[in-house]
Amino acid sequence: MGIWEILLIALIVLVVAGPERLPVIMRNVGGWVGRGRAALRGLQSELEREGEELRRNVEKPLGEGSEGEEQGRD
């Protein structure tokens, strides 16, 4: 979202809600944004952990298979 879209939304909120309620609304929106970012960070770290575990599970059998082939050749 660009700066002009944000300014347009802020102007609409100001007109609809009025200047008295604007600080409360902005505080609520800020809280939602903070919780959303925290949720995304948690999701990202969970996906990274799962990806790392998947990578270890894939590399482990590949390493075992190559050792077995070398032993069979000797």
Coordinates of C-alpha atoms in Angstrom, one line a residue:
M1 CA 0.0 0.0 0.0
G2 CA 1.4 3.3 -1.0
I3 CA 1.5 6.6 0.9
W4 CA -1.5 8.0 -1.0
E5 CA -3.7 5.1 -0.2
I6 CA -2.8 5.4 3.5
L7 CA -3.5 9.1 3.5
L8 CA -6.8 8.6 1.8
I9 CA -7.8 6.0 4.4
A10 CA -6.7 8.3 7.2
L11 CA -8.7 11.1 5.7
I12 CA -11.9 9.0 5.4
V13 CA -11.5 7.7 9.0
L14 CA -11.0 11.3 10.2
V15 CA -14.2 12.4 8.4
V16 CA -16.3 9.4 9.5
A17 CA -15.1 9.1 13.1
G18 CA -14.2 12.7 13.9
P19 CA -11.1 14.1 15.5
E20 CA -12.2 13.1 19.0
R21 CA -12.2 9.4 18.3
L22 CA -9.2 9.3 16.0
P23 CA -6.5 8.7 18.6
V24 CA -8.5 5.7 20.0
I25 CA -9.0 4.3 16.5
M26 CA -5.3 4.7 15.6
R27 CA -4.3 3.0 18.9
N28 CA -6.6 0.0 18.1
V29 CA -5.3 -0.2 14.6
G30 CA -1.7 -0.1 15.9
G31 CA -2.5 -2.9 18.3
W32 CA -3.9 -5.0 15.4
V33 CA -0.9 -4.4 13.3
G34 CA 1.4 -5.4 16.1
R35 CA -0.5 -8.6 16.8
G36 CA -0.5 -9.3 13.1
R37 CA 3.3 -8.9 12.8
A38 CA 3.9 -11.1 15.8
A39 CA 1.7 -13.8 14.3
L40 CA 3.6 -13.6 11.0
R41 CA 6.9 -13.8 12.9
G42 CA 5.7 -16.9 14.7
L43 CA 4.5 -18.4 11.4
Q44 CA 7.8 -17.7 9.7
S45 CA 9.9 -19.2 12.5
E46 CA 7.6 -22.3 12.6
L47 CA 8.0 -22.7 8.8
E48 CA 11.8 -22.3 9.1
R49 CA 11.9 -25.0 11.8
E50 CA 9.8 -27.4 9.7
G51 CA 11.9 -26.7 6.6
E52 CA 15.1 -27.4 8.6
E53 CA 13.7 -30.6 10.0
L54 CA 12.6 -31.7 6.5
R55 CA 16.1 -30.9 5.1
R56 CA 17.7 -33.0 7.8
N57 CA 15.4 -35.9 7.1
V58 CA 16.1 -35.7 3.4
E59 CA 19.9 -35.4 3.7
K60 CA 20.2 -38.1 6.3
P61 CA 18.9 -41.0 4.1
L62 CA 20.9 -39.6 1.1
G63 CA 24.1 -39.8 3.2
E64 CA 23.3 -43.3 4.4
G65 CA 22.6 -44.5 0.9
S66 CA 25.9 -43.3 -0.5
E67 CA 27.8 -45.0 2.3
G68 CA 26.0 -48.2 1.6
E69 CA 26.9 -48.1 -2.1
E70 CA 30.6 -47.5 -1.3
Q71 CA 30.7 -50.5 1.1
G72 CA 29.2 -52.7 -1.6
R73 CA 31.9 -51.7 -4.1
D74 CA 34.8 -52.7 -1.8

